[in-house]
PDB file of C-alpha atoms in Angstrom:
ATOM      1  CA  MET A   1       0.361   0.178  -0.176  1.00 49.00           C
ATOM      2  CA  LYS A   2       1.079   3.301  -0.821  1.00 46.00           C
ATOM      3  CA  LYS A   3       0.536   6.738   0.217  1.00 40.00           C
ATOM      4  CA  MET A   4      -0.211  10.259  -1.136  1.00 34.00           C
ATOM      5  CA  LEU A   5      -3.658  12.138  -1.407  1.00 31.00           C
ATOM      6  CA  LEU A   6      -7.474  12.775  -2.648  1.00 32.00           C
ATOM      7  CA  SER A   7     -10.513  12.334  -3.930  1.00 33.00           C
ATOM      8  CA  ALA A   8     -14.335  12.104  -2.967  1.00 32.00           C
ATOM      9  CA  ALA A   9     -18.000  11.957  -3.730  1.00 34.00           C
ATOM     10  CA  LEU A  10     -21.537  10.922  -3.260  1.00 33.00           C
ATOM     11  CA  VAL A  11     -25.211  11.099  -4.843  1.00 35.00           C
ATOM     12  CA  LEU A  12     -25.654  14.082  -7.024  1.00 38.00           C
ATOM     13  CA  ALA A  13     -23.781  16.820  -6.818  1.00 39.00           C
ATOM     14  CA  ALA A  14     -20.255  17.288  -6.776  1.00 42.00           C
ATOM     15  CA  MET A  15     -17.764  20.488  -5.910  1.00 43.00           C
ATOM     16  CA  SER A  16     -14.648  20.439  -6.047  1.00 42.00           C
ATOM     17  CA  VAL A  17     -12.537  23.426  -4.691  1.00 42.00           C
ATOM     18  CA  ASN A  18      -9.077  23.629  -4.558  1.00 48.00           C
ATOM     19  CA  ALA A  19      -6.776  20.038  -4.342  1.00 78.00           C
ATOM     20  CA  GLN A  20     -10.463  18.861  -2.152  1.00 89.00           C
ATOM     21  CA  SER A  21     -14.063  17.420  -3.584  1.00 95.00           C
ATOM     22  CA  ILE A  22     -16.894  16.684  -2.265  1.00 96.00           C
ATOM     23  CA  PHE A  23     -19.810  13.959  -2.757  1.00 97.00           C
ATOM     24  CA  THR A  24     -22.678  14.394  -1.277  1.00 97.00           C
ATOM     25  CA  ILE A  25     -24.912  11.433  -1.107  1.00 98.00           C
ATOM     26  CA  ASP A  26     -29.581  12.472  -1.578  1.00 98.00           C
ATOM     27  CA  GLY A  27     -30.425   9.657  -0.346  1.00 98.00           C
ATOM     28  CA  ASP A  28     -33.715  10.311  -1.436  1.00 98.00           C
ATOM     29  CA  ALA A  29     -33.184  11.031  -4.139  1.00 98.00           C
ATOM     30  CA  PHE A  30     -30.560   7.840  -4.230  1.00 98.00           C
ATOM     31  CA  MET A  31     -34.014   5.366  -2.815  1.00 98.00           C
ATOM     32  CA  THR A  32     -36.844   6.761  -5.885  1.00 98.00           C
ATOM     33  CA  ALA A  33     -33.968   6.649  -7.992  1.00 97.00           C
ATOM     34  CA  GLN A  34     -33.841   2.456  -7.449  1.00 97.00           C
ATOM     35  CA  GLY A  35     -38.048   2.778  -7.482  1.00 97.00           C
ATOM     36  CA  SER A  36     -38.533   3.047  -4.249  1.00 97.00           C
ATOM     37  CA  ALA A  37     -42.002   4.439  -3.535  1.00 97.00           C
ATOM     38  CA  ASP A  38     -41.308   5.580  -0.438  1.00 98.00           C
ATOM     39  CA  PRO A  39     -37.904   6.464   0.558  1.00 98.00           C
ATOM     40  CA  GLU A  40     -37.188   5.957   4.118  1.00 97.00           C
ATOM     41  CA  THR A  41     -38.252   2.324   3.346  1.00 97.00           C
ATOM     42  CA  ALA A  42     -36.608  -0.708   3.404  1.00 97.00           C
ATOM     43  CA  PHE A  43     -36.233  -1.467  -0.490  1.00 97.00           C
ATOM     44  CA  THR A  44     -33.435  -4.751  -2.017  1.00 98.00           C
ATOM     45  CA  VAL A  45     -30.032  -1.950  -3.834  1.00 98.00           C
ATOM     46  CA  GLN A  46     -28.776  -5.160  -6.588  1.00 98.00           C
ATOM     47  CA  ALA A  47     -24.539  -5.573  -5.292  1.00 98.00           C
ATOM     48  CA  GLY A  48     -22.676  -2.659  -7.928  1.00 98.00           C
ATOM     49  CA  THR A  49     -25.760  -0.143  -8.494  1.00 98.00           C
ATOM     50  CA  VAL A  50     -23.083   2.732  -9.142  1.00 98.00           C
ATOM     51  CA  ILE A  51     -23.746   5.970  -5.977  1.00 98.00           C
ATOM     52  CA  ASP A  52     -21.493   8.088  -8.083  1.00 97.00           C
ATOM     53  CA  ASP A  53     -19.005   8.350 -10.607  1.00 97.00           C
ATOM     54  CA  ASN A  54     -16.311  10.796 -10.813  1.00 97.00           C
ATOM     55  CA  GLU A  55     -12.540  11.732 -12.061  1.00 96.00           C
ATOM     56  CA  ASN A  56     -12.074  10.909  -8.839  1.00 97.00           C
ATOM     57  CA  PHE A  57     -13.121   7.714  -7.624  1.00 98.00           C
ATOM     58  CA  THR A  58     -16.447   5.888  -8.681  1.00 98.00           C
ATOM     59  CA  LEU A  59     -19.078   4.574  -4.799  1.00 98.00           C
ATOM     60  CA  SER A  60     -20.812   1.605  -5.400  1.00 98.00           C
ATOM     61  CA  ILE A  61     -22.683  -0.865  -3.083  1.00 98.00           C
ATOM     62  CA  GLY A  62     -20.720  -3.246  -2.201  1.00 98.00           C
ATOM     63  CA  ALA A  63     -23.710  -6.601  -1.841  1.00 98.00           C
ATOM     64  CA  THR A  64     -27.302  -6.792  -2.472  1.00 98.00           C
ATOM     65  CA  ASP A  65     -29.645  -5.684   0.232  1.00 97.00           C
ATOM     66  CA  ASP A  66     -31.973  -3.485   1.788  1.00 97.00           C
ATOM     67  CA  TYR A  67     -31.651  -0.164   2.437  1.00 98.00           C
ATOM     68  CA  LYS A  68     -33.906   3.215   3.069  1.00 98.00           C
ATOM     69  CA  ALA A  69     -32.975   6.702   3.021  1.00 98.00           C
ATOM     70  CA  THR A  70     -31.782   8.373   6.749  1.00 98.00           C
ATOM     71  CA  GLY A  71     -31.240  10.708   9.052  1.00 97.00           C
ATOM     72  CA  VAL A  72     -26.999  12.444   9.960  1.00 98.00           C
ATOM     73  CA  ALA A  73     -26.997  14.873  11.252  1.00 97.00           C
ATOM     74  CA  ALA A  74     -26.716  14.722  15.221  1.00 97.00           C
ATOM     75  CA  ASN A  75     -26.166  16.555  18.628  1.00 97.00           C
ATOM     76  CA  ASP A  76     -26.855  19.941  16.910  1.00 97.00           C
ATOM     77  CA  PHE A  77     -23.990  19.914  14.373  1.00 98.00           C
ATOM     78  CA  SER A  78     -25.628  19.397  11.169  1.00 97.00           C
ATOM     79  CA  ALA A  79     -21.849  19.720   8.614  1.00 98.00           C
ATOM     80  CA  ILE A  80     -18.256  19.081   7.532  1.00 98.00           C
ATOM     81  CA  GLN A  81     -15.818  21.669   6.420  1.00 97.00           C
ATOM     82  CA  PHE A  82     -12.761  19.289   5.445  1.00 97.00           C
ATOM     83  CA  GLY A  83     -10.308  22.614   4.229  1.00 95.00           C
ATOM     84  CA  THR A  84     -12.090  25.125   1.506  1.00 93.00           C
ATOM     85  CA  VAL A  85     -15.471  22.829   0.657  1.00 96.00           C
ATOM     86  CA  VAL A  86     -18.313  22.110   3.080  1.00 97.00           C
ATOM     87  CA  MET A  87     -20.298  18.743   3.082  1.00 98.00           C
ATOM     88  CA  ASP A  88     -24.402  19.972   3.974  1.00 98.00           C
ATOM     89  CA  CYS A  89     -25.294  16.601   6.262  1.00 98.00           C
ATOM     90  CA  SER A  90     -29.252  18.182   7.559  1.00 97.00           C
ATOM     91  CA  THR A  91     -31.292  16.301   4.417  1.00 97.00           C
ATOM     92  CA  ASN A  92     -30.869  12.946   4.592  1.00 98.00           C
ATOM     93  CA  GLY A  93     -28.142   9.947   3.883  1.00 98.00           C
ATOM     94  CA  ILE A  94     -28.765   5.584   2.779  1.00 98.00           C
ATOM     95  CA  THR A  95     -27.679   2.755   5.339  1.00 98.00           C
ATOM     96  CA  GLY A  96     -28.100  -0.590   4.928  1.00 97.00           C
ATOM     97  CA  SER A  97     -30.838  -3.301   6.562  1.00 97.00           C
ATOM     98  CA  ASN A  98     -28.138  -6.201   7.810  1.00 96.00           C
ATOM     99  CA  ASN A  99     -24.874  -6.855   9.187  1.00 96.00           C
ATOM    100  CA  PRO A 100     -21.715  -6.871   7.018  1.00 97.00           C
ATOM    101  CA  LYS A 101     -20.008 -10.429   7.070  1.00 97.00           C
ATOM    102  CA  ASP A 102     -17.852 -12.169   5.331  1.00 96.00           C
ATOM    103  CA  ASP A 103     -17.891 -16.117   3.452  1.00 96.00           C
ATOM    104  CA  ALA A 104     -18.053 -17.602   7.117  1.00 96.00           C
ATOM    105  CA  GLY A 105     -20.453 -15.376   8.835  1.00 96.00           C
ATOM    106  CA  THR A 106     -18.107 -13.275  11.015  1.00 96.00           C
ATOM    107  CA  ALA A 107     -17.900 -10.271  11.149  1.00 96.00           C
ATOM    108  CA  PRO A 108     -14.662  -8.417   8.642  1.00 96.00           C
ATOM    109  CA  THR A 109     -13.164  -7.022  11.796  1.00 97.00           C
ATOM    110  CA  ASP A 110     -13.156 -10.169  13.997  1.00 96.00           C
ATOM    111  CA  GLY A 111     -12.893 -12.189  10.514  1.00 95.00           C
ATOM    112  CA  PHE A 112     -10.103  -9.752   9.128  1.00 96.00           C
ATOM    113  CA  ASN A 113     -11.737 -11.252   5.483  1.00 97.00           C
ATOM    114  CA  LEU A 114     -14.194  -8.775   3.339  1.00 97.00           C
ATOM    115  CA  PRO A 115     -17.234  -8.681   3.521  1.00 97.00           C
ATOM    116  CA  THR A 116     -19.929 -10.466   1.067  1.00 97.00           C
ATOM    117  CA  THR A 117     -22.871 -10.198   2.485  1.00 97.00           C
ATOM    118  CA  GLY A 118     -24.336  -7.150   3.986  1.00 97.00           C
ATOM    119  CA  ALA A 119     -24.398  -3.425   3.877  1.00 97.00           C
ATOM    120  CA  PHE A 120     -21.427  -2.123   2.835  1.00 98.00           C
ATOM    121  CA  PHE A 121     -19.509  -0.388  -0.327  1.00 98.00           C
ATOM    122  CA  ASN A 122     -16.866   0.209  -2.302  1.00 98.00           C
ATOM    123  CA  LEU A 123     -14.579   2.977  -4.323  1.00 98.00           C
ATOM    124  CA  LYS A 124     -12.435   2.592  -6.512  1.00 98.00           C
ATOM    125  CA  ALA A 125      -9.961   5.025  -6.273  1.00 98.00           C
ATOM    126  CA  LYS A 126      -8.887   7.198  -9.812  1.00 97.00           C
ATOM    127  CA  LYS A 127      -6.556   8.447  -8.346  1.00 96.00           C
ATOM    128  CA  ASP A 128      -4.251   9.000  -5.493  1.00 96.00           C
ATOM    129  CA  GLY A 129      -5.916  11.174  -2.420  1.00 96.00           C
ATOM    130  CA  VAL A 130      -6.378  11.103   0.920  1.00 97.00           C
ATOM    131  CA  VAL A 131     -10.431   9.939   1.042  1.00 98.00           C
ATOM    132  CA  TYR A 132     -12.314  11.283   4.096  1.00 98.00           C
ATOM    133  CA  VAL A 133     -15.843   9.255   4.574  1.00 98.00           C
ATOM    134  CA  ALA A 134     -18.478  10.943   6.163  1.00 98.00           C
ATOM    135  CA  HIS A 135     -21.529   9.145   8.168  1.00 98.00           C
ATOM    136  CA  LYS A 136     -23.593   9.154  10.898  1.00 98.00           C
ATOM    137  CA  ALA A 137     -20.337   6.943  13.702  1.00 97.00           C
ATOM    138  CA  SER A 138     -22.420   4.157  16.500  1.00 97.00           C
ATOM    139  CA  SER A 139     -19.274   4.855  19.881  1.00 96.00           C
ATOM    140  CA  ASN A 140     -20.179   1.445  20.140  1.00 95.00           C
ATOM    141  CA  LYS A 141     -19.242  -0.272  16.918  1.00 96.00           C
ATOM    142  CA  ALA A 142     -15.848  -1.218  15.359  1.00 97.00           C
ATOM    143  CA  TYR A 143     -14.868   0.052  11.724  1.00 98.00           C
ATOM    144  CA  ALA A 144     -13.619  -1.742   8.655  1.00 98.00           C
ATOM    145  CA  VAL A 145     -11.679  -0.427   4.843  1.00 98.00           C
ATOM    146  CA  PHE A 146      -9.688  -2.634   3.569  1.00 98.00           C
ATOM    147  CA  GLU A 147      -7.303  -1.713   0.598  1.00 97.00           C
ATOM    148  CA  GLY A 148      -8.410  -4.944  -2.025  1.00 96.00           C
ATOM    149  CA  ASN A 149      -8.223  -7.469   0.715  1.00 95.00           C
ATOM    150  CA  MET A 150      -5.825  -6.006   3.242  1.00 96.00           C
ATOM    151  CA  LEU A 151      -6.964  -4.361   6.399  1.00 97.00           C
ATOM    152  CA  VAL A 152      -6.559  -0.075   6.003  1.00 97.00           C
ATOM    153  CA  ALA A 153      -4.760   0.784   9.581  1.00 96.00           C
ATOM    154  CA  TYR A 154      -7.563   4.377   9.184  1.00 97.00           C
ATOM    155  CA  THR A 155      -8.081   7.557  11.003  1.00 96.00           C
ATOM    156  CA  PHE A 156     -11.429   7.635  13.070  1.00 97.00           C
ATOM    157  CA  ALA A 157     -13.482  10.533  14.706  1.00 97.00           C
ATOM    158  CA  MET A 158     -16.458  11.403  15.775  1.00 97.00           C
ATOM    159  CA  GLN A 159     -18.383  14.190  18.368  1.00 97.00           C
ATOM    160  CA  VAL A 160     -20.083  12.422  21.071  1.00 97.00           C
ATOM    161  CA  ALA A 161     -22.932  14.360  23.072  1.00 95.00           C
ATOM    162  CA  GLU A 162     -21.458  13.025  26.570  1.00 93.00           C
ATOM    163  CA  ASP A 163     -19.165  10.008  27.433  1.00 94.00           C
ATOM    164  CA  PRO A 164     -19.774   8.096  30.932  1.00 94.00           C
ATOM    165  CA  ASN A 165     -16.151   6.593  30.913  1.00 93.00           C
ATOM    166  CA  VAL A 166     -15.167  10.367  31.602  1.00 91.00           C
ATOM    167  CA  GLU A 167     -15.888  13.052  34.600  1.00 86.00           C
ATOM    168  CA  SER A 168     -16.081  15.781  31.821  1.00 80.00           C
ATOM    169  CA  THR A 169     -15.477  15.789  28.282  1.00 82.00           C
ATOM    170  CA  ASP A 170     -14.018  17.816  25.091  1.00 88.00           C
ATOM    171  CA  GLY A 171     -17.094  15.671  23.029  1.00 94.00           C
ATOM    172  CA  LEU A 172     -14.032  14.019  20.951  1.00 96.00           C
ATOM    173  CA  ILE A 173     -13.124  10.475  20.105  1.00 96.00           C
ATOM    174  CA  SER A 174     -10.856   9.708  18.171  1.00 95.00           C
ATOM    175  CA  PHE A 175      -7.369   7.705  16.603  1.00 95.00           C
ATOM    176  CA  THR A 176      -5.200   5.804  13.943  1.00 95.00           C
ATOM    177  CA  LEU A 177      -5.069   2.058  14.213  1.00 95.00           C
ATOM    178  CA  PRO A 178      -1.855   0.473  14.265  1.00 93.00           C
ATOM    179  CA  GLY A 179      -0.179  -0.829  11.232  1.00 90.00           C
ATOM    180  CA  ASP A 180       2.617  -1.210   9.430  1.00 89.00           C
ATOM    181  CA  GLU A 181       5.606   0.402   7.115  1.00 86.00           C
ATOM    182  CA  TYR A 182       2.310   0.249   4.073  1.00 89.00           C
ATOM    183  CA  GLY A 183      -0.456   1.511   6.581  1.00 92.00           C
ATOM    184  CA  TYR A 184      -1.892  -2.137   7.115  1.00 95.00           C
ATOM    185  CA  TYR A 185      -3.301  -2.795  10.169  1.00 95.00           C
ATOM    186  CA  ASP A 186      -1.390  -5.754  12.364  1.00 91.00           C
ATOM    187  CA  THR A 187      -3.671  -7.760  13.521  1.00 92.00           C
ATOM    188  CA  SER A 188      -1.308  -9.419  15.534  1.00 91.00           C
ATOM    189  CA  LEU A 189      -3.307  -7.086  17.739  1.00 91.00           C
ATOM    190  CA  GLY A 190      -6.671  -8.811  17.662  1.00 93.00           C
ATOM    191  CA  LYS A 191     -10.377  -8.061  16.371  1.00 95.00           C
ATOM    192  CA  ILE A 192     -11.110  -4.146  15.825  1.00 97.00           C
ATOM    193  CA  ASP A 193     -12.321  -3.737  18.318  1.00 96.00           C
ATOM    194  CA  GLN A 194     -15.503  -1.053  19.141  1.00 96.00           C
ATOM    195  CA  ALA A 195     -14.668   2.663  19.074  1.00 97.00           C
ATOM    196  CA  ILE A 196     -15.039   3.933  22.095  1.00 96.00           C
ATOM    197  CA  ARG A 197     -13.155   0.863  23.721  1.00 96.00           C
ATOM    198  CA  ILE A 198      -9.482   1.579  21.781  1.00 95.00           C
ATOM    199  CA  PHE A 199     -10.395   5.556  22.514  1.00 94.00           C
ATOM    200  CA  HIS A 200      -9.967   4.674  26.269  1.00 94.00           C
ATOM    201  CA  GLY A 201      -8.038   1.494  25.680  1.00 93.00           C
ATOM    202  CA  ASN A 202     -10.829  -0.417  28.619  1.00 93.00           C
ATOM    203  CA  PRO A 203     -12.180  -3.546  26.546  1.00 93.00           C
ATOM    204  CA  GLU A 204     -15.488  -2.254  29.238  1.00 94.00           C
ATOM    205  CA  ALA A 205     -15.946   0.748  27.911  1.00 95.00           C
ATOM    206  CA  ALA A 206     -19.399   1.931  27.836  1.00 96.00           C
ATOM    207  CA  SER A 207     -21.536   3.313  24.714  1.00 96.00           C
ATOM    208  CA  ALA A 208     -20.671   7.588  23.302  1.00 96.00           C
ATOM    209  CA  GLY A 209     -23.431   7.161  21.591  1.00 96.00           C
ATOM    210  CA  ASN A 210     -24.316   9.049  17.927  1.00 97.00           C
ATOM    211  CA  GLY A 211     -22.581  11.257  16.309  1.00 97.00           C
ATOM    212  CA  LEU A 212     -20.789  12.999  13.106  1.00 98.00           C
ATOM    213  CA  GLY A 213     -17.903  11.577  12.333  1.00 98.00           C
ATOM    214  CA  VAL A 214     -15.126  10.699   9.337  1.00 98.00           C
ATOM    215  CA  ILE A 215     -12.977   8.148   8.552  1.00 98.00           C
ATOM    216  CA  LYS A 216      -9.829   8.485   6.788  1.00 98.00           C
ATOM    217  CA  PHE A 217      -7.766   6.952   4.951  1.00 97.00           C
ATOM    218  CA  ASP A 218      -5.205   7.286   1.619  1.00 96.00           C
ATOM    219  CA  VAL A 219      -6.084   5.527  -1.573  1.00 96.00           C
ATOM    220  CA  PHE A 220      -3.856   5.055  -5.017  1.00 96.00           C
ATOM    221  CA  ALA A 221      -5.100   4.183  -8.217  1.00 95.00           C
ATOM    222  CA  GLY A 222      -5.849   1.683  -9.432  1.00 96.00           C
ATOM    223  CA  TYR A 223      -7.076   0.312  -6.499  1.00 97.00           C
ATOM    224  CA  ASN A 224     -10.151  -1.132  -4.847  1.00 98.00           C
ATOM    225  CA  TYR A 225     -11.552  -0.406  -0.774  1.00 98.00           C
ATOM    226  CA  THR A 226     -13.977  -1.869   0.666  1.00 98.00           C
ATOM    227  CA  PHE A 227     -15.202  -0.282   3.944  1.00 98.00           C
ATOM    228  CA  SER A 228     -17.896  -0.802   6.411  1.00 98.00           C
ATOM    229  CA  ALA A 229     -19.858  -1.062  10.469  1.00 96.00           C
ATOM    230  CA  ALA A 230     -19.398  -3.756  12.379  1.00 91.00           C
ATOM    231  CA  GLY A 231     -22.392  -5.199  13.982  1.00 79.00           C
ATOM    232  CA  SER A 232     -24.343  -2.180  12.663  1.00 81.00           C
ATOM    233  CA  LYS A 233     -24.912  -1.127   9.427  1.00 91.00           C
ATOM    234  CA  MET A 234     -22.787   2.716   8.196  1.00 96.00           C
ATOM    235  CA  SER A 235     -24.971   6.054   7.921  1.00 97.00           C
ATOM    236  CA  LEU A 236     -22.925   6.852   4.578  1.00 98.00           C
ATOM    237  CA  LYS A 237     -24.463  11.205   3.788  1.00 98.00           C
ATOM    238  CA  GLY A 238     -20.649  11.421   1.692  1.00 98.00           C
ATOM    239  CA  ILE A 239     -16.905  11.006   0.518  1.00 98.00           C
ATOM    240  CA  CYS A 240     -14.195  14.006   0.837  1.00 98.00           C
ATOM    241  CA  PHE A 241     -11.609  13.055  -1.378  1.00 98.00           C
ATOM    242  CA  SER A 242      -8.756  15.255  -1.118  1.00 97.00           C
ATOM    243  CA  ASP A 243      -4.412  15.103  -2.649  1.00 94.00           C
ATOM    244  CA  GLN A 244      -3.137  15.657   0.902  1.00 94.00           C
ATOM    245  CA  PRO A 245      -4.316  15.748   4.400  1.00 95.00           C
ATOM    246  CA  VAL A 246      -6.673  18.625   5.409  1.00 95.00           C
ATOM    247  CA  ASP A 247      -8.773  20.089   9.075  1.00 96.00           C
ATOM    248  CA  VAL A 248     -11.858  18.918   9.548  1.00 97.00           C
ATOM    249  CA  THR A 249     -14.566  20.362  10.863  1.00 97.00           C
ATOM    250  CA  LEU A 250     -18.061  20.174  12.585  1.00 98.00           C
ATOM    251  CA  ILE A 251     -20.052  22.938  11.695  1.00 98.00           C
ATOM    252  CA  GLY A 252     -23.505  23.311  13.885  1.00 97.00           C
ATOM    253  CA  GLU A 253     -26.787  23.963  12.906  1.00 96.00           C
ATOM    254  CA  ASP A 254     -26.894  27.541  13.755  1.00 95.00           C
ATOM    255  CA  GLY A 255     -24.085  28.150  10.842  1.00 94.00           C
ATOM    256  CA  VAL A 256     -22.060  29.977  14.151  1.00 95.00           C
ATOM    257  CA  THR A 257     -20.392  26.612  16.434  1.00 96.00           C
ATOM    258  CA  LYS A 258     -17.493  25.168  15.120  1.00 96.00           C
ATOM    259  CA  PHE A 259     -16.318  21.199  16.354  1.00 97.00           C
ATOM    260  CA  PRO A 260     -12.919  20.450  14.928  1.00 96.00           C
ATOM    261  CA  LEU A 261     -12.394  17.011  13.906  1.00 96.00           C
ATOM    262  CA  LEU A 262      -9.012  16.758  12.857  1.00 95.00           C
ATOM    263  CA  THR A 263      -6.321  18.519  11.671  1.00 92.00           C
ATOM    264  CA  SER A 264      -4.303  17.986   8.608  1.00 88.00           C
ATOM    265  CA  ASP A 265      -1.168  17.104  10.538  1.00 71.00           C
ATOM    266  CA  PRO A 266      -0.114  13.210  11.125  1.00 57.00           C
ATOM    267  CA  THR A 267      -1.963  12.269  13.841  1.00 40.00           C
ATOM    268  CA  GLY A 268      -3.093   8.665  15.357  1.00 40.00           C
ATOM    269  CA  ILE A 269      -1.766   6.418  18.465  1.00 37.00           C
ATOM    270  CA  THR A 270       1.911   7.078  19.224  1.00 36.00           C
ATOM    271  CA  GLU A 271       4.312   5.680  21.567  1.00 34.00           C
ATOM    272  CA  VAL A 272       4.155   6.686  24.673  1.00 29.00           C
ATOM    273  CA  VAL A 273       7.753   7.044  27.081  1.00 32.00           C
ATOM    274  CA  ALA A 274       5.642   7.690  30.129  1.00 33.00           C
ATOM    275  CA  ASP A 275       7.088   4.649  33.064  1.00 38.00           C
ATOM    276  CA  LYS A 276       5.060   1.192  33.516  1.00 36.00           C
ATOM    277  CA  ALA A 277       4.640   1.725  37.086  1.00 41.00           C
ATOM    278  CA  ASP A 278       2.662   3.938  38.396  1.00 47.00           C
ATOM    279  CA  ASN A 279       1.067   0.717  39.030  1.00 52.00           C
ATOM    280  CA  ALA A 280       2.436  -2.762  38.816  1.00 54.00           C
ATOM    281  CA  ASN A 281       0.083  -5.026  39.055  1.00 56.00           C
ATOM    282  CA  ALA A 282      -2.417  -3.301  36.438  1.00 63.00           C
ATOM    283  CA  PRO A 283      -3.847  -4.968  34.015  1.00 62.00           C
ATOM    284  CA  ALA A 284      -2.862  -4.827  30.193  1.00 67.00           C
ATOM    285  CA  TYR A 285      -4.585  -4.243  26.678  1.00 64.00           C
ATOM    286  CA  ASN A 286      -3.925  -4.802  22.680  1.00 62.00           C
ATOM    287  CA  ILE A 287      -6.468  -2.334  20.488  1.00 57.00           C
ATOM    288  CA  ALA A 288      -8.935  -5.065  20.678  1.00 56.00           C
ATOM    289  CA  GLY A 289      -8.951  -4.357  24.595  1.00 56.00           C
ATOM    290  CA  GLN A 290      -9.125  -8.506  25.342  1.00 57.00           C
ATOM    291  CA  ARG A 291      -5.813  -8.825  27.499  1.00 60.00           C
ATOM    292  CA  VAL A 292      -2.190  -9.400  27.276  1.00 64.00           C
ATOM    293  CA  SER A 293       0.827  -9.761  28.546  1.00 62.00           C
ATOM    294  CA  LYS A 294       3.087  -6.493  29.671  1.00 63.00           C
ATOM    295  CA  ASN A 295       5.800  -7.751  27.356  1.00 65.00           C
ATOM    296  CA  ALA A 296       3.119  -8.281  24.439  1.00 67.00           C
ATOM    297  CA  LYS A 297       4.764  -6.981  21.297  1.00 62.00           C
ATOM    298  CA  GLY A 298       3.113  -4.026  19.871  1.00 65.00           C
ATOM    299  CA  LEU A 299       0.416  -1.646  20.844  1.00 66.00           C
ATOM    300  CA  VAL A 300      -0.086  -2.038  24.722  1.00 68.00           C
ATOM    301  CA  ILE A 301      -2.004  -0.350  26.851  1.00 70.00           C
ATOM    302  CA  ILE A 302      -1.785  -0.051  31.048  1.00 73.00           C
ATOM    303  CA  ASN A 303      -2.903   2.846  32.889  1.00 65.00           C
ATOM    304  CA  GLY A 304      -4.637   3.981  30.703  1.00 59.00           C
ATOM    305  CA  LYS A 305      -1.143   4.483  28.542  1.00 61.00           C
ATOM    306  CA  LYS A 306      -0.760   3.312  25.314  1.00 60.00           C
ATOM    307  CA  TYR A 307       2.930   1.892  25.031  1.00 67.00           C
ATOM    308  CA  ILE A 308       5.350   0.092  22.165  1.00 62.00           C
ATOM    309  CA  ASN A 309       6.906  -3.255  22.963  1.00 68.00           C
ATOM    310  CA  LYS A 310       9.739  -4.011  20.187  1.00 57.00           C
TER     311      LYS A 310
END
């Protein structure tokens, strides 16, 4: 897997300014175009149905499933700004009905295999760039992104109204999965857990609810990408495609309130050089929230702090 930047898409309209372009899905229009008499009632959409085809990528339905139009705005936020362009999230996006699973009936975050059934999306990149998947995120769900049949170490960010796992919160849940030099997820670390558990490094962390969010990953011309939620169905609103990372900010329904989600600077889980002796008896966990030895290779979480054992 290489790494460079940019492309974006959704249904109905694509905008581009400078190096960013966005495609925003009009869920009602998309479902009506499929033949649905009521866009908000589940209706069968065939595998391979193209959602948008533009100069940067082709976005399509992964497997035949029942889809419907659904709202994505959350917690008084109804738009996302990517660099210099804004995606309106006040209208419906789309969501499927069945959880994505592989041929063995396993979630892609557990079995590390491409889904073959359920609700998931395919993106064929036409240019090198950075993709931001805009969706109504769930803090208690896991997410998977594949390049070909390889899991990608993506960056995840969402806003939540409250986080029951801490006394106070700034409302941001954000992390980057640990990956190798090519940007692929290290499956030796175990399954990809719920977003809230990864963020807190706690396999018992409680859900912080839903909110507008993005999943960011690099794409390369000619490669196929598959993305989905696990144990749930992704509520997709659109795609931003860029030739380089950009600042990502939520915009409130009042048009004034702003909430920074990601910066254009590299972000992610980095090595922490804190003292592991905070509590000599504290248990250790991997990124999936599974109990491991304190000397286990890779990323280890002890006392809520993250370490890299090499």
